Tab-separated table of C-alpha atoms in Angstrom:
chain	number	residue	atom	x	y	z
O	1	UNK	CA	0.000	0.000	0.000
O	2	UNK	CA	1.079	3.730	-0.548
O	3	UNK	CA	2.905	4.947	2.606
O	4	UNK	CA	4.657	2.093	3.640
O	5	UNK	CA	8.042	-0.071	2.404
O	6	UNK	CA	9.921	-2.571	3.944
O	7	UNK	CA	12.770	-2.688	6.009
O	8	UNK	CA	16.040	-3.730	4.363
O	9	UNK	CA	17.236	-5.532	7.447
O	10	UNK	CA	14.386	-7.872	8.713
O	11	UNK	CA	12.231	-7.245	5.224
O	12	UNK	CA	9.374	-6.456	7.913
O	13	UNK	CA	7.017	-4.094	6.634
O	14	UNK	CA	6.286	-0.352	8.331
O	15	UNK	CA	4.669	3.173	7.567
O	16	UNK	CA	7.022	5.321	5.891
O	17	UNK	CA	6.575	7.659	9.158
O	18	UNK	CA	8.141	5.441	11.608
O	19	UNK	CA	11.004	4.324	8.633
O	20	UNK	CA	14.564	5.315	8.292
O	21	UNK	CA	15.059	6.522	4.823
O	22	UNK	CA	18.667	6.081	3.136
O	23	UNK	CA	19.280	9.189	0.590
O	24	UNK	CA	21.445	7.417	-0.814
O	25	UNK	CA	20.701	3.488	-1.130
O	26	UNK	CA	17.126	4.412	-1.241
O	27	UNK	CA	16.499	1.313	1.153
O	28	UNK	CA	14.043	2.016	4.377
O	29	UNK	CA	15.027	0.763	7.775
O	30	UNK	CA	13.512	-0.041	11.132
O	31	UNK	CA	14.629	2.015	13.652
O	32	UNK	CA	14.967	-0.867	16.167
O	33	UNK	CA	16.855	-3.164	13.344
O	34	UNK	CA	19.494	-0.495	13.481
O	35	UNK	CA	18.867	-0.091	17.345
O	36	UNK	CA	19.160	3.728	16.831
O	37	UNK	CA	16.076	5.943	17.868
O	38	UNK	CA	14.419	7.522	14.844
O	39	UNK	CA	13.956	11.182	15.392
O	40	UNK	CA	13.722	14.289	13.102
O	41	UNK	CA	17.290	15.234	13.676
O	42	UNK	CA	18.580	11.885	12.278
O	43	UNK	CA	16.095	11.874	9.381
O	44	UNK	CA	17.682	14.997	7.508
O	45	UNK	CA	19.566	13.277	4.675
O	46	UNK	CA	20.536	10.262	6.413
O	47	UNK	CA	22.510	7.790	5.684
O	48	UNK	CA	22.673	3.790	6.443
O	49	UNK	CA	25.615	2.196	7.356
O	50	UNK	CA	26.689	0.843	4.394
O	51	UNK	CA	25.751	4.254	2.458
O	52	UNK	CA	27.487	6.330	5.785
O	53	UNK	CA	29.901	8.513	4.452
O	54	UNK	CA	32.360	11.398	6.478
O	55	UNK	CA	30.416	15.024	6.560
O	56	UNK	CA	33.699	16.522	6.324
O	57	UNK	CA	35.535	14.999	3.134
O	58	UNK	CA	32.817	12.926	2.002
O	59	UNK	CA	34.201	9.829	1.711
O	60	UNK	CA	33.143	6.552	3.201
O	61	UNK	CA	35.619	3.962	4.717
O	62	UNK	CA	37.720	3.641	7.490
O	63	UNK	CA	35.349	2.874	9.566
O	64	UNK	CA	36.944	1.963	12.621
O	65	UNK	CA	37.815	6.173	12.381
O	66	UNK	CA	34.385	6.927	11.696
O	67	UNK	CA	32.266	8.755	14.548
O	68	UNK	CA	28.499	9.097	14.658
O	69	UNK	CA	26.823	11.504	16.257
O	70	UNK	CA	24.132	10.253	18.828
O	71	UNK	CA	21.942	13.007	17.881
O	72	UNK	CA	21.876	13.553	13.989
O	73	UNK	CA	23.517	10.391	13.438
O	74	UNK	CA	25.866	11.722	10.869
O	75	UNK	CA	29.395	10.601	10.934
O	76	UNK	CA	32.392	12.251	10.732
O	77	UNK	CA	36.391	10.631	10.415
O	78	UNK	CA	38.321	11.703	13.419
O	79	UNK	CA	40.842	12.529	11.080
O	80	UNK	CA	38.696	14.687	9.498
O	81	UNK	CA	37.781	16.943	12.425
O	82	UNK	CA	39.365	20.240	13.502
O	83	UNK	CA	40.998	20.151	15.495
O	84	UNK	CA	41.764	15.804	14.712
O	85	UNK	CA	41.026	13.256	17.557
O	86	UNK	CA	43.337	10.893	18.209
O	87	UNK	CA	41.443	8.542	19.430
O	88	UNK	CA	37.808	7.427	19.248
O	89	UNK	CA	35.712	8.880	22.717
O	90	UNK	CA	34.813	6.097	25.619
O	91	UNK	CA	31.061	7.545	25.486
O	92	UNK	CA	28.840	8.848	23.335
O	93	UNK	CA	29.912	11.808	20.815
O	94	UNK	CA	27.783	14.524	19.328
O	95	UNK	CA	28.907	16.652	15.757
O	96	UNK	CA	30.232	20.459	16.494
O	97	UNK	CA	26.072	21.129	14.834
O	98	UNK	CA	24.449	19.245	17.704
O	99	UNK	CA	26.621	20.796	20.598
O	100	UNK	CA	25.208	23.580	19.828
């Protein structure tokens, strides 16, 4: 039916509302099959984690460098941020946007 898809992880069906939508796989997701909380924040041209790529040079990869933001769930290289992090934090991180 119009206004719903299935998710790409568990091929469960859902309302496009309560969906993750990947700008740039086009896939839909549960929020719960990524175990991430969808909220309007993380909607804005997100990305799953196979699409993820770094906010600041765009590229995906090196993922074990790759930080996501609890709120917007966008992720960002360490090596990429300014100034660079050496390491990856012991607790949650947010982007320089959602410290705001």
């Amino acid at each position: 039916p119009l206004g719903s898809a299935r998710c790409a992880v568990c091929e469960g069906p859902g309302e496009l509302c309560d969906l993750f939508f990947c700008t740039s796989c086009g896939h839909h997701y549960h929020g719960a099959c990524l175990d991430t909380a969808l909220t309007a924040r993380k909607r804005a041209g997100w990305q799953c984690p196979e699409c993820k790529v770094c906010q600041a040079c765009r590229k995906p990869g090196n993922d074990s460098k790759m930080l996501v933001c609890e709120t917007c769930d966008k992720g960002y290289h360490t090596f990429c941020l300014k100034p660079p992090m050496e390491e990856l934090p012991a607790h949650s991180w947010k982007c320089k946007a959602c410290r705001v």
